[in-house]
Coordinates of C-alpha atoms in Angstrom, one line a residue:
Chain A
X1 CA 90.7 97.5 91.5
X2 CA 90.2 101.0 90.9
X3 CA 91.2 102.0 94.4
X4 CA 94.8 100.6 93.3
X5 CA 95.5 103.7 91.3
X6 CA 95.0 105.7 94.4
X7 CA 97.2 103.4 95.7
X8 CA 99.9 103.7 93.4
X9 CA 99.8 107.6 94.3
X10 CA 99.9 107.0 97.9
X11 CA 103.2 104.8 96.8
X12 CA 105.2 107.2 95.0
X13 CA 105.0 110.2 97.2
X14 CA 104.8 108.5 100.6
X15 CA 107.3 106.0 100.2
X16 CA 108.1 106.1 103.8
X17 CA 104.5 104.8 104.8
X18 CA 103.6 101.6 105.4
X19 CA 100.0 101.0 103.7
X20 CA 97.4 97.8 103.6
X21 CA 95.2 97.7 101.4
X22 CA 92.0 95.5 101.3
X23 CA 89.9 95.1 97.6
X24 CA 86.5 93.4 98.7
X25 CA 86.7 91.4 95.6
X26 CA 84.2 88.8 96.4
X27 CA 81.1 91.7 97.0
X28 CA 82.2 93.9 93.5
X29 CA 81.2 95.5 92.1
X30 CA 79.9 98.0 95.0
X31 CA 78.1 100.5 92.4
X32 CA 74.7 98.6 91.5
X33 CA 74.4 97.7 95.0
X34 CA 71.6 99.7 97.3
X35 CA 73.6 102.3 99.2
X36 CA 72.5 101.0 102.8
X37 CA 74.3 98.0 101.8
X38 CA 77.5 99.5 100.3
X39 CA 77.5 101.2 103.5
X40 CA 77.3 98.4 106.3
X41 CA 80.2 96.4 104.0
X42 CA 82.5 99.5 104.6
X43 CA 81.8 99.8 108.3
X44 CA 83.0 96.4 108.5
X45 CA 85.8 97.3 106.5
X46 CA 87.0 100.1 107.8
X47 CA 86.1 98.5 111.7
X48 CA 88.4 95.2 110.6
X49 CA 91.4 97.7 109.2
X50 CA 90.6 99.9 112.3
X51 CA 91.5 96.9 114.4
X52 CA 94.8 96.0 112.5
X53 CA 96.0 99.6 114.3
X54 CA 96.3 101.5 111.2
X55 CA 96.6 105.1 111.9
X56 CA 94.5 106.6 109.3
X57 CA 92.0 104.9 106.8
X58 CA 91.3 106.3 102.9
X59 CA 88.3 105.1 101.1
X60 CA 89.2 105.1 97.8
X61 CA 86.1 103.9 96.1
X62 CA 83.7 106.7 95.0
X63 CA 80.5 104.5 95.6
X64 CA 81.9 103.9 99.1
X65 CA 82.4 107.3 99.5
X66 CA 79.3 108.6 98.4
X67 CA 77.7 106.3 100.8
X68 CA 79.3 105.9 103.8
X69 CA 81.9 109.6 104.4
X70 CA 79.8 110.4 107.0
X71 CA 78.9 107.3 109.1
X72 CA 82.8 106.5 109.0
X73 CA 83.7 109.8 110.2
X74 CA 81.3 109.5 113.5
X75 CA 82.0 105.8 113.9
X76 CA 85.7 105.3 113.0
X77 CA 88.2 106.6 116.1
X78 CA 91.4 107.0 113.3
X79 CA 91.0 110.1 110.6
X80 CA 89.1 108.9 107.7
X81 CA 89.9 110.3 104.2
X82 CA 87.4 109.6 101.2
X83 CA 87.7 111.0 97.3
X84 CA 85.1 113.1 95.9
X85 CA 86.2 116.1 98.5
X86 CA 89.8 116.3 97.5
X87 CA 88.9 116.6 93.4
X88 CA 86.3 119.4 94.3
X89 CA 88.3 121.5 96.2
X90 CA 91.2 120.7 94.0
X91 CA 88.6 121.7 91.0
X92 CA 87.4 125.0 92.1
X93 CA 90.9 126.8 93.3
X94 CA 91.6 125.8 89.7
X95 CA 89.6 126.8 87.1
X96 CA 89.7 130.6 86.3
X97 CA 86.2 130.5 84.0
X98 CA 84.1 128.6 86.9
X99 CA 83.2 126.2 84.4
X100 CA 84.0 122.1 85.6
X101 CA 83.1 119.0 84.2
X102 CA 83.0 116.3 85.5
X103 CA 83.8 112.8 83.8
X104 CA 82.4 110.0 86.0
X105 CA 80.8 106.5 86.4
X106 CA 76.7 106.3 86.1
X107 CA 76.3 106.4 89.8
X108 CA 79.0 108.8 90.5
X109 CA 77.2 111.6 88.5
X110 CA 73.7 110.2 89.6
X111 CA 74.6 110.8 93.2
X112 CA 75.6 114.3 92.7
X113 CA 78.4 115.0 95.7
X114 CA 80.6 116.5 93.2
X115 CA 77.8 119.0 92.3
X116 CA 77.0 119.6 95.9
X117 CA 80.7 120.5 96.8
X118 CA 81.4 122.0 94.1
X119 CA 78.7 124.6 94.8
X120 CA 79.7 124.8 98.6
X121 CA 83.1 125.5 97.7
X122 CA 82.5 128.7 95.6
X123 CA 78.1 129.1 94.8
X124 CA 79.7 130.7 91.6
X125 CA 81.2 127.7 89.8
X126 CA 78.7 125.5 87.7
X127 CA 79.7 121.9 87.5
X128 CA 79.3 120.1 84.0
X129 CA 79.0 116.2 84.2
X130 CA 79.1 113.2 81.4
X131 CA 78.3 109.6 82.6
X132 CA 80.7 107.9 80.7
X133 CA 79.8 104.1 80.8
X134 CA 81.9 102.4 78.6
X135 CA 84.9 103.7 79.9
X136 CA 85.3 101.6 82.7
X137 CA 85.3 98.0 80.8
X138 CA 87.4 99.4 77.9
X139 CA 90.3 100.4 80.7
X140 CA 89.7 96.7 82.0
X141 CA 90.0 95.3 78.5
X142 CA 92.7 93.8 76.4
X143 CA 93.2 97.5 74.5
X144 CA 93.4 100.0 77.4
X145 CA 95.2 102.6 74.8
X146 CA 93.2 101.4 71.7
X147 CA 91.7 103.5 69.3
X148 CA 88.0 102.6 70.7
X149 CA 89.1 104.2 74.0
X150 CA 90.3 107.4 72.1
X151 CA 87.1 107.4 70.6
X152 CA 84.6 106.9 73.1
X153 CA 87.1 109.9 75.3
X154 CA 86.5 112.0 72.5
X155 CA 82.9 111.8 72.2
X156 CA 82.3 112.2 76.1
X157 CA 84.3 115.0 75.8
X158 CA 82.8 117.0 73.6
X159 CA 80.0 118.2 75.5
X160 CA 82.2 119.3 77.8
X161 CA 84.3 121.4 75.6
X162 CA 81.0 122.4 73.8
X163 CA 80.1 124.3 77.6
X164 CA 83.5 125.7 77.4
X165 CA 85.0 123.9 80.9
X166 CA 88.7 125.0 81.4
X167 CA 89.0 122.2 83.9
X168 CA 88.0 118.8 84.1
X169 CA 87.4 116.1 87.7
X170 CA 88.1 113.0 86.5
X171 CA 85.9 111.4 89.0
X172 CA 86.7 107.2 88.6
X173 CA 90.0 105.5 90.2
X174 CA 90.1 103.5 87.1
X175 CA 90.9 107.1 84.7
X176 CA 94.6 107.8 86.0
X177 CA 95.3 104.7 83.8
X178 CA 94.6 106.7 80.4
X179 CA 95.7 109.9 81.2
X180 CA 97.4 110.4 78.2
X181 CA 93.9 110.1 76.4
X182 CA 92.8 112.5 77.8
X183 CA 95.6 115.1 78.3
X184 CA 95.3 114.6 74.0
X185 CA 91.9 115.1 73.9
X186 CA 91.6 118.2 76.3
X187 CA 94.5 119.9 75.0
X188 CA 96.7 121.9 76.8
X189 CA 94.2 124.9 77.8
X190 CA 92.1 122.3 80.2
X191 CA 93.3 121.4 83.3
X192 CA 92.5 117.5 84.7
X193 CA 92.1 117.1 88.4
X194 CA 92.5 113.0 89.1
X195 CA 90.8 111.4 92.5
X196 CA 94.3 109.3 92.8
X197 CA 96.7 113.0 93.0
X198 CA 94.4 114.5 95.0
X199 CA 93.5 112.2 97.3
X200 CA 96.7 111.2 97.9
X201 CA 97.9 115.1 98.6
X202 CA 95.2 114.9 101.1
X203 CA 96.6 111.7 103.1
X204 CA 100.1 113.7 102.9
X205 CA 98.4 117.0 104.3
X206 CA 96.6 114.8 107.0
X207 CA 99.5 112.9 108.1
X208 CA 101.6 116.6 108.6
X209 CA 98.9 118.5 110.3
X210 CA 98.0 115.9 112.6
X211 CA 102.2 115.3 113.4
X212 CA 101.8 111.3 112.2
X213 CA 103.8 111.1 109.6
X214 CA 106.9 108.3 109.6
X215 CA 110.2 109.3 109.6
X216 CA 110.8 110.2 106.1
X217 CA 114.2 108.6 105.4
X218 CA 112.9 105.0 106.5
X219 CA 111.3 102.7 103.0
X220 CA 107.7 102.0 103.3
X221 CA 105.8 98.3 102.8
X222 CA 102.7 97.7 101.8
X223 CA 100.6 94.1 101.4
X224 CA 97.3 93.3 100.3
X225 CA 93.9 91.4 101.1
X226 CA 91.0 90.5 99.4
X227 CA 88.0 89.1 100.0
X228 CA 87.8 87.5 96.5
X229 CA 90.5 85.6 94.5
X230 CA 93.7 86.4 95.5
X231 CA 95.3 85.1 91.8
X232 CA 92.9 86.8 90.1
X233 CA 93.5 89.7 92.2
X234 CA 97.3 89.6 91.4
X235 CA 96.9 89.6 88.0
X236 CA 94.4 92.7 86.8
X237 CA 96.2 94.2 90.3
X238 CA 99.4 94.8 88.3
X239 CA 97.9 96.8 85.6
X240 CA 96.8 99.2 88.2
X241 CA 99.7 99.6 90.5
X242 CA 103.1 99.5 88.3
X243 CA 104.7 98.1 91.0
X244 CA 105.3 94.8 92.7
X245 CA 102.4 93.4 93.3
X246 CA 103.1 90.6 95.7
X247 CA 101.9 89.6 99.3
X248 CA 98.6 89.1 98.5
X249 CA 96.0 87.3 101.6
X250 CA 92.6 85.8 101.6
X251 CA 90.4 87.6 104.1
X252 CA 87.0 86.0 104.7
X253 CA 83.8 87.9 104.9
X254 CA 83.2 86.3 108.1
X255 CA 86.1 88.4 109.5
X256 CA 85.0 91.4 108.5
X257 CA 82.0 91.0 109.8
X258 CA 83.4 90.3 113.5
X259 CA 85.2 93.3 113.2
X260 CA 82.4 95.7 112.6
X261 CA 80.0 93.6 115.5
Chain B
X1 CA 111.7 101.8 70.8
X2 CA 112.6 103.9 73.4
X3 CA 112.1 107.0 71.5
X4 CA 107.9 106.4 71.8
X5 CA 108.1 107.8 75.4
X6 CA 109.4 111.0 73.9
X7 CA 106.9 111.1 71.0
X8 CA 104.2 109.4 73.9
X9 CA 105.4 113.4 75.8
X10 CA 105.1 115.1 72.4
X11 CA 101.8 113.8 71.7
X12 CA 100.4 114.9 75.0
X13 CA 101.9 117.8 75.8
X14 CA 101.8 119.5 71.6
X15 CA 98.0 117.8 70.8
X16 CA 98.0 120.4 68.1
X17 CA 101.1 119.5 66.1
X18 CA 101.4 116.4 63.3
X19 CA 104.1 113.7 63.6
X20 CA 105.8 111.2 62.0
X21 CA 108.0 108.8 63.6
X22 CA 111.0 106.9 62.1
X23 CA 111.8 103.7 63.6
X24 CA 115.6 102.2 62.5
X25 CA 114.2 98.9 63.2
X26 CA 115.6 96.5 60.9
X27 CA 119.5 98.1 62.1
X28 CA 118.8 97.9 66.5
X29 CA 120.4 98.1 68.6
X30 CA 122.6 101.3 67.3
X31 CA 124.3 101.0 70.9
X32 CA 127.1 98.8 70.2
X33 CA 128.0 100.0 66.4
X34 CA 131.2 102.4 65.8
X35 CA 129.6 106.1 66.3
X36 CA 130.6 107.0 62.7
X37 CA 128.1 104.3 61.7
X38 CA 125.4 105.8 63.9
X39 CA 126.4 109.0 62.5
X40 CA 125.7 107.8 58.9
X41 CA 122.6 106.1 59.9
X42 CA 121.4 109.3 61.8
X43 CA 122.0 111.5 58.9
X44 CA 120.1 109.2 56.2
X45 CA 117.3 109.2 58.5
X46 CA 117.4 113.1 59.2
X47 CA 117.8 113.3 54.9
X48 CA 115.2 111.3 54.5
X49 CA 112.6 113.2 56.9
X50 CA 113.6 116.7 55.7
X51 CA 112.4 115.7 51.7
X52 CA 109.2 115.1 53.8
X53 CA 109.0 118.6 54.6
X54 CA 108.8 118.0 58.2
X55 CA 109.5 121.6 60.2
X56 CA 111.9 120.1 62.9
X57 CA 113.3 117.0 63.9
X58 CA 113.8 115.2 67.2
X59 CA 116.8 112.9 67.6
X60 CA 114.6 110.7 70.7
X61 CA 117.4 108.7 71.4
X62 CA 120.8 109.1 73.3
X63 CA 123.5 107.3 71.0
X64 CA 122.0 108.9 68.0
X65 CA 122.7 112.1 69.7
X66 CA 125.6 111.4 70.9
X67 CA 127.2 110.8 67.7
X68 CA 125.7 112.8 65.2
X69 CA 124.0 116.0 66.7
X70 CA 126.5 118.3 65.4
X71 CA 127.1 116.9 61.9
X72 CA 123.0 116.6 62.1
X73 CA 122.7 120.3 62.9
X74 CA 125.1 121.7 60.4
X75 CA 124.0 119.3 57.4
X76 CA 120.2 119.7 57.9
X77 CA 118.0 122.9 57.7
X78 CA 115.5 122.7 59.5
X79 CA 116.2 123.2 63.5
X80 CA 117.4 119.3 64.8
X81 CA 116.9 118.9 68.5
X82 CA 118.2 116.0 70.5
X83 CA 118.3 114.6 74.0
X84 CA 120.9 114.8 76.9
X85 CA 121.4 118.6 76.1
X86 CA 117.3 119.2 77.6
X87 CA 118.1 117.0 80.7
X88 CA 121.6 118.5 81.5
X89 CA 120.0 122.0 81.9
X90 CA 117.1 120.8 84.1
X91 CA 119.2 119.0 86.5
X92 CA 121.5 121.8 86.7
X93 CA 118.5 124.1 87.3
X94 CA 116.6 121.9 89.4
X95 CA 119.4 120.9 91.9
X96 CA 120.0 122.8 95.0
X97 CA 123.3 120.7 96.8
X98 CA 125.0 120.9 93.2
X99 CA 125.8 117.0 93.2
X100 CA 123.8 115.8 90.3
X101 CA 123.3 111.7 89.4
X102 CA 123.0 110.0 85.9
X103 CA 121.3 106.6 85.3
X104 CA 121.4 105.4 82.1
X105 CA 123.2 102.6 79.8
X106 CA 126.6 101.6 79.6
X107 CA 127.1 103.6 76.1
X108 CA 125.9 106.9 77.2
X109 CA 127.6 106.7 80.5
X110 CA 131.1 105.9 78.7
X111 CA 130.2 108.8 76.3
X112 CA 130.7 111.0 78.8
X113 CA 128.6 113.9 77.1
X114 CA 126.1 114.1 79.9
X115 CA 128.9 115.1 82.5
X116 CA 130.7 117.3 79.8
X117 CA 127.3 119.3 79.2
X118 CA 127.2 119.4 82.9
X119 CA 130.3 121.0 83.2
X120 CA 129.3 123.5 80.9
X121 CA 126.5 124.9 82.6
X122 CA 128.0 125.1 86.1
X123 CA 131.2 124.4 86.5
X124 CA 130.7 124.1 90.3
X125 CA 128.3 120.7 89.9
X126 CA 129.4 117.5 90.3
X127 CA 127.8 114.2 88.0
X128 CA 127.7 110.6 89.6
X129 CA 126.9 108.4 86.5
X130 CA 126.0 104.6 87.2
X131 CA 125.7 102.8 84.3
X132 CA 122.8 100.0 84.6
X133 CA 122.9 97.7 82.3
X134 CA 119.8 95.4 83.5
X135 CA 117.3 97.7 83.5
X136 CA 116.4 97.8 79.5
X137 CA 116.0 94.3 79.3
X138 CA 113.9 94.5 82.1
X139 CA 111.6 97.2 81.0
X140 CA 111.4 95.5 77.2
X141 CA 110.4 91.7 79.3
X142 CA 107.3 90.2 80.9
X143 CA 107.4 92.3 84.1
X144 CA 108.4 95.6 83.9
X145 CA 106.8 96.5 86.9
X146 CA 107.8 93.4 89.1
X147 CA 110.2 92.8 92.2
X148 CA 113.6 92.0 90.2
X149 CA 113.1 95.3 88.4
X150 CA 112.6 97.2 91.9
X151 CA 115.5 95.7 93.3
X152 CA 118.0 96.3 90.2
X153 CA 116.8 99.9 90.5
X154 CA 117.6 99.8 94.4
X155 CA 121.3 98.7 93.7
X156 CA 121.9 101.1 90.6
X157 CA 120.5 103.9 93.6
X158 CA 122.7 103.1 96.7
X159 CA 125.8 104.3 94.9
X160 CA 123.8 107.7 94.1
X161 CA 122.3 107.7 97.9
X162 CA 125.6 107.1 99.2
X163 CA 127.1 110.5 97.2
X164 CA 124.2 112.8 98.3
X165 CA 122.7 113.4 95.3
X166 CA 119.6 115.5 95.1
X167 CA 118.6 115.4 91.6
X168 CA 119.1 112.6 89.2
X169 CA 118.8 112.8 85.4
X170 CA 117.1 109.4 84.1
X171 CA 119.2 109.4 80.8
X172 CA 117.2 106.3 78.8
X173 CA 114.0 107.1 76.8
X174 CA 112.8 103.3 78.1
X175 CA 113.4 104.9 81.5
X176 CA 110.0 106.5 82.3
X177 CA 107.8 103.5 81.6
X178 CA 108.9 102.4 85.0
X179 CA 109.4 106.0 86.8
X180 CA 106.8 105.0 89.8
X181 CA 109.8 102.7 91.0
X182 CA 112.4 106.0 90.4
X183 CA 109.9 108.0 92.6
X184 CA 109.5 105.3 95.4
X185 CA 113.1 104.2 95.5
X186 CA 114.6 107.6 95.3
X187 CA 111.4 109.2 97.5
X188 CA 110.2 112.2 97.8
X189 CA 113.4 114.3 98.4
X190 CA 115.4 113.5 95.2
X191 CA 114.5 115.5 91.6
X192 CA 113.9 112.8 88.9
X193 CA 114.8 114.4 85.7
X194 CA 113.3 112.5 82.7
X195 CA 114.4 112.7 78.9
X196 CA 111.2 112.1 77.3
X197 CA 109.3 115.5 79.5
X198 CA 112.6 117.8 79.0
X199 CA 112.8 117.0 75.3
X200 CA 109.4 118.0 74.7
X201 CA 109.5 120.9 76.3
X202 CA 112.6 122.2 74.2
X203 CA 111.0 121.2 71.1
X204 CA 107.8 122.8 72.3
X205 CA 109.9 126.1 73.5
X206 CA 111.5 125.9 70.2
X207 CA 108.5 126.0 67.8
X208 CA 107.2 129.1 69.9
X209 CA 110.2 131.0 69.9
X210 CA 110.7 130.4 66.1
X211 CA 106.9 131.2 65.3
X212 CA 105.9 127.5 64.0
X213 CA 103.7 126.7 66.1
X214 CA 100.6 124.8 64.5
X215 CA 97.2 126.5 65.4
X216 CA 96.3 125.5 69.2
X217 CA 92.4 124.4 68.4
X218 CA 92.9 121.7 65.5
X219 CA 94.1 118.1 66.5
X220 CA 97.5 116.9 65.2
X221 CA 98.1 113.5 63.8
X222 CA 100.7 111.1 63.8
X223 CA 102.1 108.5 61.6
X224 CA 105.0 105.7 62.3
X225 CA 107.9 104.6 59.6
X226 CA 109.4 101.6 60.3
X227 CA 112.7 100.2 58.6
X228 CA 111.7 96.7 60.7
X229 CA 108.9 94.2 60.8
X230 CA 105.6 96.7 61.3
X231 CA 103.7 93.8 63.3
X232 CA 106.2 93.9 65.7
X233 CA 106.9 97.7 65.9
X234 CA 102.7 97.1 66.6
X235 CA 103.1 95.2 69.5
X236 CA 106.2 96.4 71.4
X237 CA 105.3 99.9 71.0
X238 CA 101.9 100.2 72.1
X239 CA 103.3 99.5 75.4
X240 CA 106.0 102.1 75.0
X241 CA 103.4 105.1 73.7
X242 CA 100.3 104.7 76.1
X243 CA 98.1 105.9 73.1
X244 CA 96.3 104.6 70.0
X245 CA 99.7 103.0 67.7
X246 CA 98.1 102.4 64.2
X247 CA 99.1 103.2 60.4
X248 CA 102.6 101.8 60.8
X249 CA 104.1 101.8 57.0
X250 CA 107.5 99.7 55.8
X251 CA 110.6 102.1 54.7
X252 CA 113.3 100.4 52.6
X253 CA 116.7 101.4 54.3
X254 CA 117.6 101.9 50.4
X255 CA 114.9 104.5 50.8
X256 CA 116.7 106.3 53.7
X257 CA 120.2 105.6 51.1
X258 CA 118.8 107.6 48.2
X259 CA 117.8 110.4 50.9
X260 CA 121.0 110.6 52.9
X261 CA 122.8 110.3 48.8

């Protein structure tokens, strides 16, 4: 679901792209799963949209990217774009104090890629991060902008503003849905990088350097598979994408599979 | 209602500062009443917050501004800022072809203040206003974010399109719930020009300049007034301000009478 918010980017500043997007609804969620396995799922992914003709593929899923950049990269013929990077980069040419935090799922900050960029980018800057687990199942909730969310963004926060960060990764698809939170929170002296901005930036960039972008003046579609529920799918998908939400296919595992044999 | 995206840009961008938001609930719409009843309305209300001791107020919505800003202004002490003044300079900054487009309601299109502000600032660019009726219902029902909403914002775009337009002033505070279909409909190569960010940014520019500006560390507060039912003011708005709505209080309009008297 998450990856929708990436999406949504993708939508509103390539709308002359066409995009298909597949959630693997029936395997989530990917992040308590061992990484070898999270990996072989997304080499069958990305082999089955590789085989639909697509011209570059985005993983935008930070436990799919922390898992499987790399083996996508060597195996996958089309460019292959995953978060994490894009935030980083975006991250260190802004902050002017070298101080980051990073807000982020359990495994996200457990993994450590954002430290590890973060570093390689400049071996000056020092990367702050706060596993913030209730964050997640609060955006899913019935009270995305309730006061429990305010609270719980508050008190994740304040570590972080304790350190004295001037910019923040928001490292989770699912945050771009309560921004306003935490622009509040922050304040106006912290600057928030989002995975959903920046990655999309990144597709855009790609696209133009590489000379495959579509004519700009034509208007973009986009469809949807899942491997799960495609009602189900419909319904939270909404919340996530603020626009249309419709043309949504079953894909069975089975398929995917073939692809990646 | 409306006016919570402009409070919803306050909040975010002004974390520092304390509100407190009127609501003429029990008297919506104000869009089809004579303007010198708006006017009355609009000064009781502006009466009423000054014996608060607020420091300046915001008209956040476009028939109150178009019929009372002046009297407003002269009547009231403290500074009174409105909207359509905010988005007229922005488009004529922003746009480089000069050909400037206006969506917004019926009212404010017949008002004609938009194009006359226009004229003001450059006399050399033009303003196509389209009028479009459906979209407030839409963004107030079940779907704001569905298919018929996209396609009533592609009609209400193909006149603009068609007059070479490349910057369009969204004159509607419901307008920017919905601005991912603006961006994706209009693309990348057309300016969007939103109330609710050009207000705040006056009423931000305006506290600096005048030296009122609320210490930068603390955390503001807000409050709502409501003249209508506060259940409902609940419900709607939290959809509307994308942040924590609580501590709604009833105002009798006899209240806003004795104020105004």
């Amino acid at each position: 679901m998450g990856g929708l918010t990436v999406l949504h980017e993708c939508l509103v500043t390539m709308p002359h792209e066409d995009f298909v997007y597949l959630g693997d609804g029936a395997r989530l969620p990917y992040g308590p799963r061992p990484l070898d396995e999270i990996r072989r799922f997304s080499l069958e992914i990305a082999g089955y949209l590789e085989a639909q003709g697509v011209k570059l593929i985005l993983v935008a899923c930070n436990a799919a990217t922390s898992a499987a950049l790399p083996e996508l990269q060597e195996r996958i013929a089309v460019p292959v774009v995953g978060v994490i990077t894009p935030e980083a980069h975006a991250a260190v040419q802004t902050t002017r104090n070298r101080q980051i935090g990073l807000m982020a799922t359990e495994a996200t900050v457990a993994a450590g890629r954002y430290a590890d960029l973060v570093r390689t980018l400049d071996a000056g800057a020092r990367l702050v991060p706060v596993a913030c687990p209730r964050l997640v199942p609060l955006i899913e909730g019935d009270e995305p902008f309730g006061a429990e969310t305010t609270q719980a963004v508050r008190e994740y926060a304040q570590p972080l503003k304790d350190a004295g960060i001037d910019t923040v990764i928001l490292g989770c698809t699912h945050y771009p849905l309560i921004r306003p939170i935490f622009q509040r929170v922050f304040g106006r002296d912290v600057a928030l990088v989002f995975s959903a901005e920046e990655t999309a930036r990144e597709v855009a960039e790609t696209l133009a350097r590489k000379g495959i972008e579509n004519d700009a003046v034509r208007e973009g579609s986009y469809r949807f598979l899942t491997t799960g529920d495609t009602g189900r799918f419909r319904e939270l998908g909404a919340r996530f994408l603020q626009l249309p939400l419709e043309g949504v296919e079953h894909v069975e595992i089975s398929e995917l599979e073939a692809a990646a044999a």
